[in-house]
Short mmCIF file of C-alpha atoms in Angstrom, two decimals:
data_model
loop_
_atom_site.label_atom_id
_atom_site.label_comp_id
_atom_site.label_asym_id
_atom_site.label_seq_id
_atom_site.Cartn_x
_atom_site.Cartn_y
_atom_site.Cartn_z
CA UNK E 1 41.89 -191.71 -10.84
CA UNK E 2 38.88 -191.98 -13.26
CA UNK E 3 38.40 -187.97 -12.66
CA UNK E 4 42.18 -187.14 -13.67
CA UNK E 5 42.12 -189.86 -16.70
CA UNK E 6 38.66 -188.09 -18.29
CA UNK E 7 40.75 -184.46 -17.74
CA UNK E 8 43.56 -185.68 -19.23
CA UNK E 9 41.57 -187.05 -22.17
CA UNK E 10 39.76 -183.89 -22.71
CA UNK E 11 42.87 -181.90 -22.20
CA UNK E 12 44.63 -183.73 -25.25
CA UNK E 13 41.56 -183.71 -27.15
CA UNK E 14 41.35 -179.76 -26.59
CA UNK E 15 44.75 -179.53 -27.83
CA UNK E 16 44.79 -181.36 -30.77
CA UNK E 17 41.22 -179.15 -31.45
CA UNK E 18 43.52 -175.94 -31.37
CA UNK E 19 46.36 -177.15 -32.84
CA UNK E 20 44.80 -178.29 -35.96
CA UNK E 21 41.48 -175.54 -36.12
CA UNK E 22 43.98 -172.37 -34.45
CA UNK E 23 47.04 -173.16 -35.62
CA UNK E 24 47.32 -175.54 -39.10
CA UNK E 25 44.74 -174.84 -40.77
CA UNK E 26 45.27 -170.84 -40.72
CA UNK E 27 48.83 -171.96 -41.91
CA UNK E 28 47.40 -174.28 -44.62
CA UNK E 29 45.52 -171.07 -45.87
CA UNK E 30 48.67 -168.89 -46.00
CA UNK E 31 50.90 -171.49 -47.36
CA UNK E 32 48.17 -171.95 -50.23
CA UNK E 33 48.06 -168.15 -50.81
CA UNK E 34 51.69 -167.72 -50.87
CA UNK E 35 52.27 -170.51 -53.44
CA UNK E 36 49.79 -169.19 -56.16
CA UNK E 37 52.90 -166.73 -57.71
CA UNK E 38 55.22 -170.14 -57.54
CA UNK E 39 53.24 -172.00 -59.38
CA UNK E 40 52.19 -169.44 -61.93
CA UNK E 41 56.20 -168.95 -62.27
CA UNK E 42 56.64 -172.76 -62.34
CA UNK E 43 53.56 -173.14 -65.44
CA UNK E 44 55.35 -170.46 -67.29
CA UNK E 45 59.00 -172.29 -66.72
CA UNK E 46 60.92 -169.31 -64.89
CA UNK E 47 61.80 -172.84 -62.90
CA UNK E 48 64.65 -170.52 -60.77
CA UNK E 49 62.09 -168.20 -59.35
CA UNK E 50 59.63 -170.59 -59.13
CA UNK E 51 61.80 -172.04 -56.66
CA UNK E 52 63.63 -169.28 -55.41
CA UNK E 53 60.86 -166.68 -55.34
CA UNK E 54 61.14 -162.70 -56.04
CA UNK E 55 61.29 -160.04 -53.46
CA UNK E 56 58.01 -159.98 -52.76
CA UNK E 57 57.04 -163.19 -53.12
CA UNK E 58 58.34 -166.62 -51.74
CA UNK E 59 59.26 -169.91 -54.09
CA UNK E 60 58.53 -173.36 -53.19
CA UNK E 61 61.81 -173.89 -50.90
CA UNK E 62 60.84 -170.99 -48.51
CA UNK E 63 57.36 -172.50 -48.91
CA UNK E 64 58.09 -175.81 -47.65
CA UNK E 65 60.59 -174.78 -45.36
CA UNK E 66 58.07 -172.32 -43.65
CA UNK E 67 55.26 -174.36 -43.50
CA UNK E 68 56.07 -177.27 -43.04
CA UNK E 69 53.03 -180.07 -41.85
CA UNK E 70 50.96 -178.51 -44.61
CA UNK E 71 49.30 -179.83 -47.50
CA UNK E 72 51.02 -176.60 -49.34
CA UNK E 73 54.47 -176.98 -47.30
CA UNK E 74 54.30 -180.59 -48.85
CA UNK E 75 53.46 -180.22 -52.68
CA UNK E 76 56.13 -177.22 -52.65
CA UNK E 77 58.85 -180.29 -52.17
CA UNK E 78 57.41 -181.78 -55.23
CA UNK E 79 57.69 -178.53 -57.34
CA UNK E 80 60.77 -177.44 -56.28
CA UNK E 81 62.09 -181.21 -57.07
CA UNK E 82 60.40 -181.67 -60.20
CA UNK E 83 61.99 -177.77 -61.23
CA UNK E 84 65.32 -178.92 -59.92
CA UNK E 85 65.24 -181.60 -62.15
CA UNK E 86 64.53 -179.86 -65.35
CA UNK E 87 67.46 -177.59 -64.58
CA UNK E 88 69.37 -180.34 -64.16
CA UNK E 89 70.16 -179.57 -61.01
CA UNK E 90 70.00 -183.71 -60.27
CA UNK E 91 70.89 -184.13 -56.17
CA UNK E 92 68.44 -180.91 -55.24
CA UNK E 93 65.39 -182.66 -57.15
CA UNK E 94 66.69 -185.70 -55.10
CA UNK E 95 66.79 -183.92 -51.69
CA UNK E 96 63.58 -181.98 -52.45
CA UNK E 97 61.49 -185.03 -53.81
CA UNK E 98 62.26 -187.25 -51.11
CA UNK E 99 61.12 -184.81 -48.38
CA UNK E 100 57.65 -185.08 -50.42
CA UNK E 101 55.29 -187.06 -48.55
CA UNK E 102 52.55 -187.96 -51.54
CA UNK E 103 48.97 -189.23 -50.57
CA UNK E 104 48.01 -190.41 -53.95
CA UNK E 105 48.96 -192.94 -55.88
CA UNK E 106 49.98 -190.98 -59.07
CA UNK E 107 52.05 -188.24 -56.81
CA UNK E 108 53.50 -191.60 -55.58
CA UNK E 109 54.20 -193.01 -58.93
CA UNK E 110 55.37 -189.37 -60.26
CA UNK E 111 57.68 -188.64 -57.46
CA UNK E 112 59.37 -192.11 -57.41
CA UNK E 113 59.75 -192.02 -61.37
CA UNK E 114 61.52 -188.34 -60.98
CA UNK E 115 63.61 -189.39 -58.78
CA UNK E 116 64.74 -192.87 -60.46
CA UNK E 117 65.38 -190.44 -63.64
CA UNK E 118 67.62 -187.89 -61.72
CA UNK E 119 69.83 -191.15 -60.76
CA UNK E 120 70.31 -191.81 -64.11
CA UNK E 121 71.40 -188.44 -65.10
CA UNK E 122 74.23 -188.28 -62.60
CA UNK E 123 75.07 -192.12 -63.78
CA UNK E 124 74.31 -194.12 -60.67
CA UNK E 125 71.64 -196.62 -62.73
CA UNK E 126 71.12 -199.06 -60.23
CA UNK E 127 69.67 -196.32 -57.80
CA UNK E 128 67.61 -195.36 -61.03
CA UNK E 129 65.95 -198.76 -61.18
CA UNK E 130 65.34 -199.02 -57.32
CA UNK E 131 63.60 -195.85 -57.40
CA UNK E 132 61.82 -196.82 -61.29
CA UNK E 133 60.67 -200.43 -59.18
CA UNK E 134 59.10 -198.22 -56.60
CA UNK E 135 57.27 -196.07 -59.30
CA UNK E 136 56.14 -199.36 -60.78
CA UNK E 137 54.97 -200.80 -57.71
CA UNK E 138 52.57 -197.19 -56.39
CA UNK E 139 50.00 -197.37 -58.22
CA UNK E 140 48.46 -198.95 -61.95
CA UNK E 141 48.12 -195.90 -63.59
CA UNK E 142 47.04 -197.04 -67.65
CA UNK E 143 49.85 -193.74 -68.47
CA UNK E 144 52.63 -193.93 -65.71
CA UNK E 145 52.50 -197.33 -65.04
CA UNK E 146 53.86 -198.67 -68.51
CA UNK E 147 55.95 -195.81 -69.00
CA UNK E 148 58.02 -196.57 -65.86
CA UNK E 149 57.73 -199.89 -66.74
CA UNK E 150 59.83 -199.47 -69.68
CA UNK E 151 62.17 -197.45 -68.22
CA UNK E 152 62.81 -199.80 -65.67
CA UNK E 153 63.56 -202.78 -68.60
CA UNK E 154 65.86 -200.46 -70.12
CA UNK E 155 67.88 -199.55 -67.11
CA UNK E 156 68.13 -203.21 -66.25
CA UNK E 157 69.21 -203.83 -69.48
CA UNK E 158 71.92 -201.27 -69.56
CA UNK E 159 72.93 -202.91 -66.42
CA UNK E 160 72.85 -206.66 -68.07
CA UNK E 161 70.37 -207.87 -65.94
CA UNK E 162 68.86 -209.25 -69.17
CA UNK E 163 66.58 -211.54 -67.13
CA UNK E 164 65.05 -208.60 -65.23
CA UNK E 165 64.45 -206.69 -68.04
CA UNK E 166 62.78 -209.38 -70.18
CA UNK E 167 60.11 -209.69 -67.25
CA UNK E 168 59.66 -206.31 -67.15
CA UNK E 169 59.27 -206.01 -71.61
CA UNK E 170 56.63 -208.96 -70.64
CA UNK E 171 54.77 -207.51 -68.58
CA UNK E 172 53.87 -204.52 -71.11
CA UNK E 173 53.41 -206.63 -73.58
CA UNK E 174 51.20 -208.89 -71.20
CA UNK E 175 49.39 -205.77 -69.11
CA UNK E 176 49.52 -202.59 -71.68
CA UNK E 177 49.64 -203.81 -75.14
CA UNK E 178 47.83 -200.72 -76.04
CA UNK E 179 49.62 -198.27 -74.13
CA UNK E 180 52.59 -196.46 -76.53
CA UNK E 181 54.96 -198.28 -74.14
CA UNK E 182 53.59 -201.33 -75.00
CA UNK E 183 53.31 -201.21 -78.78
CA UNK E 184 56.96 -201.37 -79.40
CA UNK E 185 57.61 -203.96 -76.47
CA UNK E 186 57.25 -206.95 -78.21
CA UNK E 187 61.00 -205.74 -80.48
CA UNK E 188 62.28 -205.58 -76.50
CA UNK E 189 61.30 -208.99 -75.51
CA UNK E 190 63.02 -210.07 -78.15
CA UNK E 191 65.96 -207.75 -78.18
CA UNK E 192 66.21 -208.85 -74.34
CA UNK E 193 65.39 -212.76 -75.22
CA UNK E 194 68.41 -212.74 -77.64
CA UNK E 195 70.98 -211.40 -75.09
CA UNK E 196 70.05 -214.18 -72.51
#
């Protein structure tokens, strides 16, 4: 029993050896070559071919589709959503953003945020301030933090939740006053104080 447990062990460890040093990471490398001409395309805003890719080249959603469990199979859902979104293109940057799987708080905060903004653009606000609270609530970035911040006060104002978005005028005014967001909060709080 002890002689087929240690071969089993070393059997799984053997494979996960392969699959990541034979298998991913030559992937990783390929994926990472192959999205150099999408993001050059992306930098310059041809946003279409960055996602779509040219004839000889592929765009983020061939990326991510084809290498998927990569680092670069992951980030290319990010491009692709953050392009669909600036060609208002509002339920692909949806779809692609929340197949993006971020590791770092900012990505976290940036991909919440871009999605929260593509729900407002196709008028559904309270899915815009769900997805704004989550952008909040990544990370404390001194530049994303207060800017989703306010954009979660406004949404809850537009929605009358004047209570809500009072807290969240507060809270700049408390936590950034000397972020841009927070130098104009204080006319919010009040704005938001007088509506209550």
């Amino acid at each position: 029993n002890i002689t087929t447990a240690v071969a089993a062990v070393v059997i799984i460890a053997g494979g996960v050896w392969a699959y990541l040093n034979l298998y991913l990471a030559p992937r990783e490398q390929t994926a990472q070559e192959e999205m150099v001409r999408a993001v050059m395309a992306f930098e310059k805003d041809s946003l279409q071919q960055a996602i779509n890719g040219a004839a000889n080249w592929s765009g983020f959603a061939e990326i991510a589709e084809s290498y998927s469990g990569t680092k670069a199979g992951n980030i290319s859902h990010f491009y692709a959503g953050v392009a669909h979104l600036n060609l208002k293109q509002f339920e692909d940057a949806i779809r692609e953003l929340d197949q993006f799987n971020p590791k770092e708080e900012v990505f976290a905060t940036l991909k919440y945020g871009a999605i929260g903004d593509a729900f407002h653009e196709i008028n559904q606000p309270e899915d815009a301030l769900d997805y704004y609270e989550k952008a909040v609530a990544a990370g404390n970035n001194e530049f994303l933090t207060p800017f989703y911040i306010k954009k979660a006060g406004m949404t809850a104002e537009m929605l009358e939740d004047n209570k809500k978005a009072l807290s969240y005028y507060q809270r700049l005014v408390k936590d950034y006053p000397d972020s841009r967001e927070g130098g104009d909060a204080k006319k919010y709080v009040a704005r938001a104080q007088a509506k209550i």
